[in-house]
Coordinates of C-alpha atoms in Angstrom, one line a residue:
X1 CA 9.4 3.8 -6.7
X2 CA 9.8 0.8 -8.7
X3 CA 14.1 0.0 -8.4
X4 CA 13.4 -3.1 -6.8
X5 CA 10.3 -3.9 -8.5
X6 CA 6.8 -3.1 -9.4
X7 CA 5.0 -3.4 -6.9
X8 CA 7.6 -1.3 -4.5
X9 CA 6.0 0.5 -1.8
X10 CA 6.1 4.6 -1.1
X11 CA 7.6 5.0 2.1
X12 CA 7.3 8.8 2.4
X13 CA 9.6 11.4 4.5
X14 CA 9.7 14.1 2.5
X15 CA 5.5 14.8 3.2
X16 CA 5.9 14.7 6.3
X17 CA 7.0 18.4 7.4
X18 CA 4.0 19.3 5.6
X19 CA 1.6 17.5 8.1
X20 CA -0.9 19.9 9.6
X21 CA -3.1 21.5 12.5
X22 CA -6.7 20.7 12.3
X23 CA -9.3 23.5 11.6
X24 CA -9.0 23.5 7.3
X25 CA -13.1 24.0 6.1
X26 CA -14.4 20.7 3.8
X27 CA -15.6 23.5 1.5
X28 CA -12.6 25.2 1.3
X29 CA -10.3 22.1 0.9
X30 CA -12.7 20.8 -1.7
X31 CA -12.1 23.5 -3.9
X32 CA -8.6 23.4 -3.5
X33 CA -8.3 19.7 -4.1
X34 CA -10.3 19.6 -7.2
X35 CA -8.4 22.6 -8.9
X36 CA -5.2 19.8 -8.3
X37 CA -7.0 17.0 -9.6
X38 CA -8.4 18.7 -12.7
X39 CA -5.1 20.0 -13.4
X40 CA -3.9 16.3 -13.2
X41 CA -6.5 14.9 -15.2
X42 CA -6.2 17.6 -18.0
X43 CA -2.7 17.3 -18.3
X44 CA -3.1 13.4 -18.5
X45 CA -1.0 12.6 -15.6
X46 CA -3.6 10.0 -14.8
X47 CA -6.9 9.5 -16.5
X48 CA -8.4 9.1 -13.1
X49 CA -8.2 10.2 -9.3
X50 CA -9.7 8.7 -6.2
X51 CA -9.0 11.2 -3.3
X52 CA -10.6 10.6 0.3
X53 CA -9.2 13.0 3.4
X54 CA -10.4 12.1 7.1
X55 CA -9.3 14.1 10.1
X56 CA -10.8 12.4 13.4
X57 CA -13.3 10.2 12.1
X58 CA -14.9 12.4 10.1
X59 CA -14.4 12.5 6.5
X60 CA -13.9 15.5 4.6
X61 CA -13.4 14.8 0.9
X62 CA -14.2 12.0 -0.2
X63 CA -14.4 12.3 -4.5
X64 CA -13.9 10.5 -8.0
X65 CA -11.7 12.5 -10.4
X66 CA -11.3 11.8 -14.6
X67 CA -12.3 8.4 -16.2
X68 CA -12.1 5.1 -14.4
X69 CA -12.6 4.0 -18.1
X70 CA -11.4 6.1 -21.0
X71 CA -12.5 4.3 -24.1
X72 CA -16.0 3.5 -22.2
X73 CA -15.9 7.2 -21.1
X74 CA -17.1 6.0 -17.2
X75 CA -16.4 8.7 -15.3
X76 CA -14.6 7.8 -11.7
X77 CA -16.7 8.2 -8.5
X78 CA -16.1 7.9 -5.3
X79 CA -16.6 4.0 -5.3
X80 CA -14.8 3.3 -8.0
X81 CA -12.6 1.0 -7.2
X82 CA -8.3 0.8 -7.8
X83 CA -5.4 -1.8 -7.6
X84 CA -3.4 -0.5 -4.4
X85 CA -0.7 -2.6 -5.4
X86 CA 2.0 -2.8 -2.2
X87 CA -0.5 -1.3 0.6
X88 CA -1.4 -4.8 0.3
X89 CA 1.2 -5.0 2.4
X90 CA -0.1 -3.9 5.7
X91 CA -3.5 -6.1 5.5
X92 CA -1.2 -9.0 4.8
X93 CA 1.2 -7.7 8.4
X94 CA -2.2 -7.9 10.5
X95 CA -3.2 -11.1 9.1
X96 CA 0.6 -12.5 10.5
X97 CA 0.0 -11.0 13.7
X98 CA -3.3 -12.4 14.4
X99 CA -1.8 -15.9 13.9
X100 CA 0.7 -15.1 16.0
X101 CA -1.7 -14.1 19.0
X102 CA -3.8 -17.1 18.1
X103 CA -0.2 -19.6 18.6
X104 CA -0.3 -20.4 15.1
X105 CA 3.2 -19.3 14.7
X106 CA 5.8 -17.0 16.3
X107 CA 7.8 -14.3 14.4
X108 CA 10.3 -15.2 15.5
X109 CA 10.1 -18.9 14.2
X110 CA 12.1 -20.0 11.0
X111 CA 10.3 -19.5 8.0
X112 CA 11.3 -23.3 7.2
X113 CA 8.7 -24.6 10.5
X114 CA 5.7 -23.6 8.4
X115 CA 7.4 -23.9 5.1
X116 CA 8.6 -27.0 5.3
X117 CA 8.7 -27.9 1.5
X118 CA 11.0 -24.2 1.1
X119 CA 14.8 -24.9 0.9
X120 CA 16.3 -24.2 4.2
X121 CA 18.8 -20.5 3.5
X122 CA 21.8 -20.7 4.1
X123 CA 21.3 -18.5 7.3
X124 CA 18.0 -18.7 9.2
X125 CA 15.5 -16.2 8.1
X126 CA 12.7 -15.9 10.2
X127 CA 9.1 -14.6 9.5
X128 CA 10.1 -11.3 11.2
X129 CA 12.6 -10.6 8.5
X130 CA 9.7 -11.3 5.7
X131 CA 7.8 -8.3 7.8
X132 CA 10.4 -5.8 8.0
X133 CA 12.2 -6.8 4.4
X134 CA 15.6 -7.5 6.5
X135 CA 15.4 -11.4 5.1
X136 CA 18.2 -10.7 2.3
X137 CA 15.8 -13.0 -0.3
X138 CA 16.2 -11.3 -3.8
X139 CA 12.7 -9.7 -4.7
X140 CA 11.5 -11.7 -8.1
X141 CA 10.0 -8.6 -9.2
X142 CA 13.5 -7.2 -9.9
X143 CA 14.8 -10.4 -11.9
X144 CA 15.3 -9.3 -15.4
X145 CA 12.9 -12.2 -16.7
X146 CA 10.0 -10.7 -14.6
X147 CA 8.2 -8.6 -17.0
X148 CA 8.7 -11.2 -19.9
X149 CA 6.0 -13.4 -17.5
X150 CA 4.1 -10.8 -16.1
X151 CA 1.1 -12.2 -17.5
X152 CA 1.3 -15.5 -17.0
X153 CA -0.8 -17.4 -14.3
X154 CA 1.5 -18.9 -12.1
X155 CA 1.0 -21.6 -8.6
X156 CA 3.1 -20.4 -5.8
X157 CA 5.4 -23.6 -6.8
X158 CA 6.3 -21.1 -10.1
X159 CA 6.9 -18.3 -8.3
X160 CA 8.9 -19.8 -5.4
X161 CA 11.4 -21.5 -8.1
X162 CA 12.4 -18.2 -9.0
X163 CA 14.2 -17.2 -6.3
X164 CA 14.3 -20.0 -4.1
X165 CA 17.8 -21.0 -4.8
X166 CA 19.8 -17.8 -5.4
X167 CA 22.0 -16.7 -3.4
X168 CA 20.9 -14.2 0.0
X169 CA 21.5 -10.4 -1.3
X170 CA 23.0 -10.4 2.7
X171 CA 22.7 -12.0 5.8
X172 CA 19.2 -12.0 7.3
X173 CA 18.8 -9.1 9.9
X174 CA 22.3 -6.8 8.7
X175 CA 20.7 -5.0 6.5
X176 CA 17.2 -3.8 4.7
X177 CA 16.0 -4.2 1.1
X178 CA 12.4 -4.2 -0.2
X179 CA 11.6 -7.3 -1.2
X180 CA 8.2 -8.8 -3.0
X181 CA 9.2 -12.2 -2.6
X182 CA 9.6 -12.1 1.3
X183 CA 5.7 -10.5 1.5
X184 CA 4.8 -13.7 -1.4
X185 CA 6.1 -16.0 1.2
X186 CA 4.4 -14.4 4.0
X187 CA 1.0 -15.2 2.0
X188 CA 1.9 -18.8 2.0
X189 CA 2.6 -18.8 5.6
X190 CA -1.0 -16.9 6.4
X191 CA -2.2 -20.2 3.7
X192 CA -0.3 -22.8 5.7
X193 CA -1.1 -21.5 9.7
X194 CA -4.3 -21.0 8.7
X195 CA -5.5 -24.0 6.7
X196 CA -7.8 -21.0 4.4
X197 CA -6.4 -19.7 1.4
X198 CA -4.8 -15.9 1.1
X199 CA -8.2 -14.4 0.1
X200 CA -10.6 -16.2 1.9
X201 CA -8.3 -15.6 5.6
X202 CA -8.2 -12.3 4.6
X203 CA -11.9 -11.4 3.8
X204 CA -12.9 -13.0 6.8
X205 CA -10.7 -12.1 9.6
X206 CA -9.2 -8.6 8.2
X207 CA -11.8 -6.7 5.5
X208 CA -14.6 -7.8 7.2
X209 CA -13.7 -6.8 10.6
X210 CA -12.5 -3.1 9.3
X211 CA -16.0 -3.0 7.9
X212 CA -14.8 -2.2 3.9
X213 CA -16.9 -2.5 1.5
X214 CA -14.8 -2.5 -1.9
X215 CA -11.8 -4.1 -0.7
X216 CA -10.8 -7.6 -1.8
X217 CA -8.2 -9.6 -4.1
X218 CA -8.8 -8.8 -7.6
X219 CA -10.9 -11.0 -9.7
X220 CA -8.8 -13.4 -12.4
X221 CA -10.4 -10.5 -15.2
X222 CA -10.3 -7.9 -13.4
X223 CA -13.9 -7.0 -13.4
X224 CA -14.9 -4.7 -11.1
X225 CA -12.4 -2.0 -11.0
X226 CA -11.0 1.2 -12.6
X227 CA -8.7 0.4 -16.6
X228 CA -5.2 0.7 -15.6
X229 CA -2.9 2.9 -17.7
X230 CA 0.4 4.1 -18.6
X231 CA 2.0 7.3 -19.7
X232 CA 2.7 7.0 -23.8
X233 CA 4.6 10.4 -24.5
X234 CA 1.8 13.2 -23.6
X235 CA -0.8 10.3 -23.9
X236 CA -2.1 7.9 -22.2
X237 CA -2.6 4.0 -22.8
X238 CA -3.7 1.0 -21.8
X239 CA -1.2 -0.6 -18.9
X240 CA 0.5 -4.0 -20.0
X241 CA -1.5 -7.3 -18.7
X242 CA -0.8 -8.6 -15.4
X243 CA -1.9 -12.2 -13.7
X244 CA -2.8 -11.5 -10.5
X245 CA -1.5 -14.8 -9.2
X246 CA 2.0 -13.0 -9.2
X247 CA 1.6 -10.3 -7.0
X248 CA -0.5 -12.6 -4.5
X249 CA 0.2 -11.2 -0.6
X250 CA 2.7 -8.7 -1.6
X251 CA 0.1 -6.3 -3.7
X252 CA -3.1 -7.6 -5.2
X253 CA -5.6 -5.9 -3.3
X254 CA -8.3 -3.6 -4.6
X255 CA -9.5 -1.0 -2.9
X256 CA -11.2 2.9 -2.9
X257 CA -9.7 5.7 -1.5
X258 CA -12.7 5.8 1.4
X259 CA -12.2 1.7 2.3
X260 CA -8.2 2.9 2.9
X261 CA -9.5 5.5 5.1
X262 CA -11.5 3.5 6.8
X263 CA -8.6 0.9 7.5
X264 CA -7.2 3.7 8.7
X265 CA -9.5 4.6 11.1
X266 CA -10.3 0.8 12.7
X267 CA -6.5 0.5 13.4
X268 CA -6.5 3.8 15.1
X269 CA -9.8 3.2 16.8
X270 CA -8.4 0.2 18.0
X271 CA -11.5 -2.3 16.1
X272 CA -9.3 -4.6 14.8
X273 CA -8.6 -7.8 16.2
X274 CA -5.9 -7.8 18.1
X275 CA -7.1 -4.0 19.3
X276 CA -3.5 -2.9 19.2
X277 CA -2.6 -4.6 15.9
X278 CA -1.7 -0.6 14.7
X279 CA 1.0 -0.5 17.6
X280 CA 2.0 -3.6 16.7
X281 CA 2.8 -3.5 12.9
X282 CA 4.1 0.1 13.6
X283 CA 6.0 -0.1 16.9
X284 CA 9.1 -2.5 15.6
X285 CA 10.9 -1.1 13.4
X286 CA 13.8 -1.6 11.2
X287 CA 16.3 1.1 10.1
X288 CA 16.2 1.4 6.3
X289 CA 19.3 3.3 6.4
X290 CA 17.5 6.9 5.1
X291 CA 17.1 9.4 7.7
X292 CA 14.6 9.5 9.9
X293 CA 12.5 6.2 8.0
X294 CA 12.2 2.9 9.6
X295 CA 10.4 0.1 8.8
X296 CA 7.5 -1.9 10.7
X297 CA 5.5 -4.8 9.2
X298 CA 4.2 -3.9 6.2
X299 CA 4.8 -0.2 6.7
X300 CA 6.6 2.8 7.0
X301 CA 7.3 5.2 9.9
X302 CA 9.3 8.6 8.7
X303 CA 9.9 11.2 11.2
X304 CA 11.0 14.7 10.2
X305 CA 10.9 17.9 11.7
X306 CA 9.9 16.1 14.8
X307 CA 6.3 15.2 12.7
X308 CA 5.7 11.5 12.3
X309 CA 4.1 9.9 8.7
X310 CA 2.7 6.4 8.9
X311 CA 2.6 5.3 5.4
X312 CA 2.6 2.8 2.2
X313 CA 2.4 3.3 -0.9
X314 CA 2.3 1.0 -4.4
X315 CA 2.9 1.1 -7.5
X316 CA 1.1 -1.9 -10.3
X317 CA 0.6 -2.6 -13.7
X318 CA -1.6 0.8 -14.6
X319 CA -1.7 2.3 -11.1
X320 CA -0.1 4.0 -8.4
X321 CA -1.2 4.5 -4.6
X322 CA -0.8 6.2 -1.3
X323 CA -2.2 5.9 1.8
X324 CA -0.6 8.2 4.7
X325 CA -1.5 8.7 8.7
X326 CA -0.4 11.8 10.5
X327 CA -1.1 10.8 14.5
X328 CA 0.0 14.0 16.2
X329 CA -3.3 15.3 14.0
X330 CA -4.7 12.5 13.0
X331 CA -5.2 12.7 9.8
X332 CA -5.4 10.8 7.1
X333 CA -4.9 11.0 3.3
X334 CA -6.2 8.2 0.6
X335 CA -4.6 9.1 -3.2
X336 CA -5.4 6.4 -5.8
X337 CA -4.6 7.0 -9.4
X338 CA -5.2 4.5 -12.2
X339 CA -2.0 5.2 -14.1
X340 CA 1.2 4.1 -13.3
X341 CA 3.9 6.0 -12.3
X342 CA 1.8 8.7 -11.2
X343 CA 3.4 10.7 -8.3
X344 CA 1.4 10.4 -5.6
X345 CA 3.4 11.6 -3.0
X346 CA 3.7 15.1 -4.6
X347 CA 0.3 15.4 -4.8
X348 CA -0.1 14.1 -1.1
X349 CA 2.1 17.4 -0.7
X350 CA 0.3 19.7 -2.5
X351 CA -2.9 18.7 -0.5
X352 CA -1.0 19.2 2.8
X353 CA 0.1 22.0 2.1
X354 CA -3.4 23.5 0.8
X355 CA -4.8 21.9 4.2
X356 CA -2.4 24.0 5.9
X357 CA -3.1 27.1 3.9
X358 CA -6.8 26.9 5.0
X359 CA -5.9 25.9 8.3
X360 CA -3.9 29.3 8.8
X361 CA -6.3 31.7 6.8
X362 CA -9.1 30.5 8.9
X363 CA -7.0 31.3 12.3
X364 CA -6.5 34.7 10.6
X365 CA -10.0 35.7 10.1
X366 CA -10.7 34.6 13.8
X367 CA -8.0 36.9 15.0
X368 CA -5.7 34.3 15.7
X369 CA -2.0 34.7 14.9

């Protein structure tokens, strides 16, 4: 998860196959869900869970697992709220497309027309290679000095002088590689199109919009949301410090597991302005060279088994995330953990998989086979 950096994002396919007919019981899937997340929790694979599961519109799990706060002993509830670290990815991709409808800039255009102060590449990277991490610009997150000044509060000016000058990995467009600084760049471009900074565009014309409630850049101290932590041996401790000024576009959101569902679900419902920014982050995609997974803006599309995942996920100083769409059931699944390096994508599978067990022992007991 984290080869090219910290704040990589999930792009799941192996999931996938496991995606399921409709018809599990909340009760039922409750049950099962909490006998996985206590088993997490007691074993100290995270110190906390946030788990929300929507099929159609209508939600149902929605729960708080383990301790938001360990030392404090606050237990995690449903609203508590998580770093999603590189799902930030996909609020930053509509934000680009709606400056794109409104003629602010075309993806199309060199980033150097709205950048004008960046040093021109040696081949012309546009902002549609930022999107679709085909740029070739070498992710800072996966320079050795990075951790060294992860806490450091840095101006874009810092960041940018990192990897500003280095060389192109390859030449824009040839091939794909996931890189932080391309989606850092893409939240100076929202800045410059848009005259309002990163935050403030967002909260307006994206969060607000989707109707979430929880959902913003994290605060300088990071009030507000769940302690992050890190696996010490079989314990558990506090994650290392991070300034949020270095993620920036490319992962500092906070969220809850019910605000990613219900970004979900104003994409799918078409609320969102544009109405079809869902087919439009998820409709162009770029081969990432692994079977059957492509990538759009800001997202990933596997197929497998002729069954279709639309997902992110991210992993951040002290926390790990998922956020996965099946459309041929549509369904969604929100899995937040505060503890990093936490596998969500094997729990997203063991939920599946109980969804699908439910689904078929409920057929059964109709007389269905």
């Amino acid at each position: 998860m984290r080869r090219n950096g910290r704040w990589r994002g999930i792009c799941l396919g192996a999931i996938v196959v496991l995606a399921v007919a409709a018809g599990a019981r909340a009760d039922t899937l409750s049950k099962a869900v909490d006998g996985l997340a206590k088993d997490i929790i007691e074993t100290k694979r995270s110190a906390a869970l946030g788990i929300a599961i929507d099929q159609g519109g209508k939600m149902l799990l929605d729960k708080g697992y383990g301790y938001a706060d360990l030392e404090k002993k606050i237990r995690a509830t449903p609203e508590t709220i998580f770093r999603i670290g590189s799902v930030t990815k996909q609020f930053t991709a509509v934000a680009i497309v709606q400056l794109q409808l409104a003629g602010k800039l075309a993806l199309d255009d060199p980033i150097t027309k709205v950048l004008t102060d960046y040093p021109a590449p040696p081949k012309t990277v546009t902002i549609k290679n930022l999107l679709q991490h085909t740029s070739g610009i070498h992710s800072f997150t996966s320079l050795p000095s990075y951790i060294a000044k992860m806490k450091e509060d840095v101006t874009h000016a810092d960041i940018i002088a990192r990897f500003d000058t280095l060389p192109l990995d390859f030449d824009p467009g040839t091939k794909w590689n996931y890189s932080n600084s391309g989606y850092y760049l893409l939240g100076m471009i929202i800045e410059r199109a848009s005259g309002e900074s990163y935050a403030d565009y967002l909260a307006k014309h994206v969060l607000a919009p989707a109707g979430l409630q929880h959902t913003r850049y994290e605060a300088p101290d990071g009030s507000g949301r769940a302690q992050g932590y890190r696996r010490n041996g079989k314990e558990l401790a506090v994650a290392g410090p991070l300034s949020m000024t270095q993620p920036f576009s490319a992962g500092a959101l906070v969220s809850t597991a019910s605000d990613l569902v219900a970004w979900q679900r104003a994409l799918v419902e078409r609320r969102m302005n544009p109405p079809d920014a869902f087919d439009r982050i998820t409709g162009d995609l770029a081969e990432t060279g692994a079977p059957g997974k492509n990538y759009g803006y800001g997202i990933s599309v596997a197929m497998r088994d002729d069954v279709k995942g639309i997902s992110h996920g991210g992993g951040i100083n002290g926390f790990t995330s998922l956020l996965i769409y099946f459309p041929g059931t549509d369904r969604t699944i929100a899995i937040l953990a505060n503890t990093e390096g936490f596998n969500a994508g094997a729990l997203g599978e063991l939920i599946v998989e109980a969804m699908d067990e439910n689904a078929t022992s409920a057929d059964k007991k109709k007389g269905r086979r």
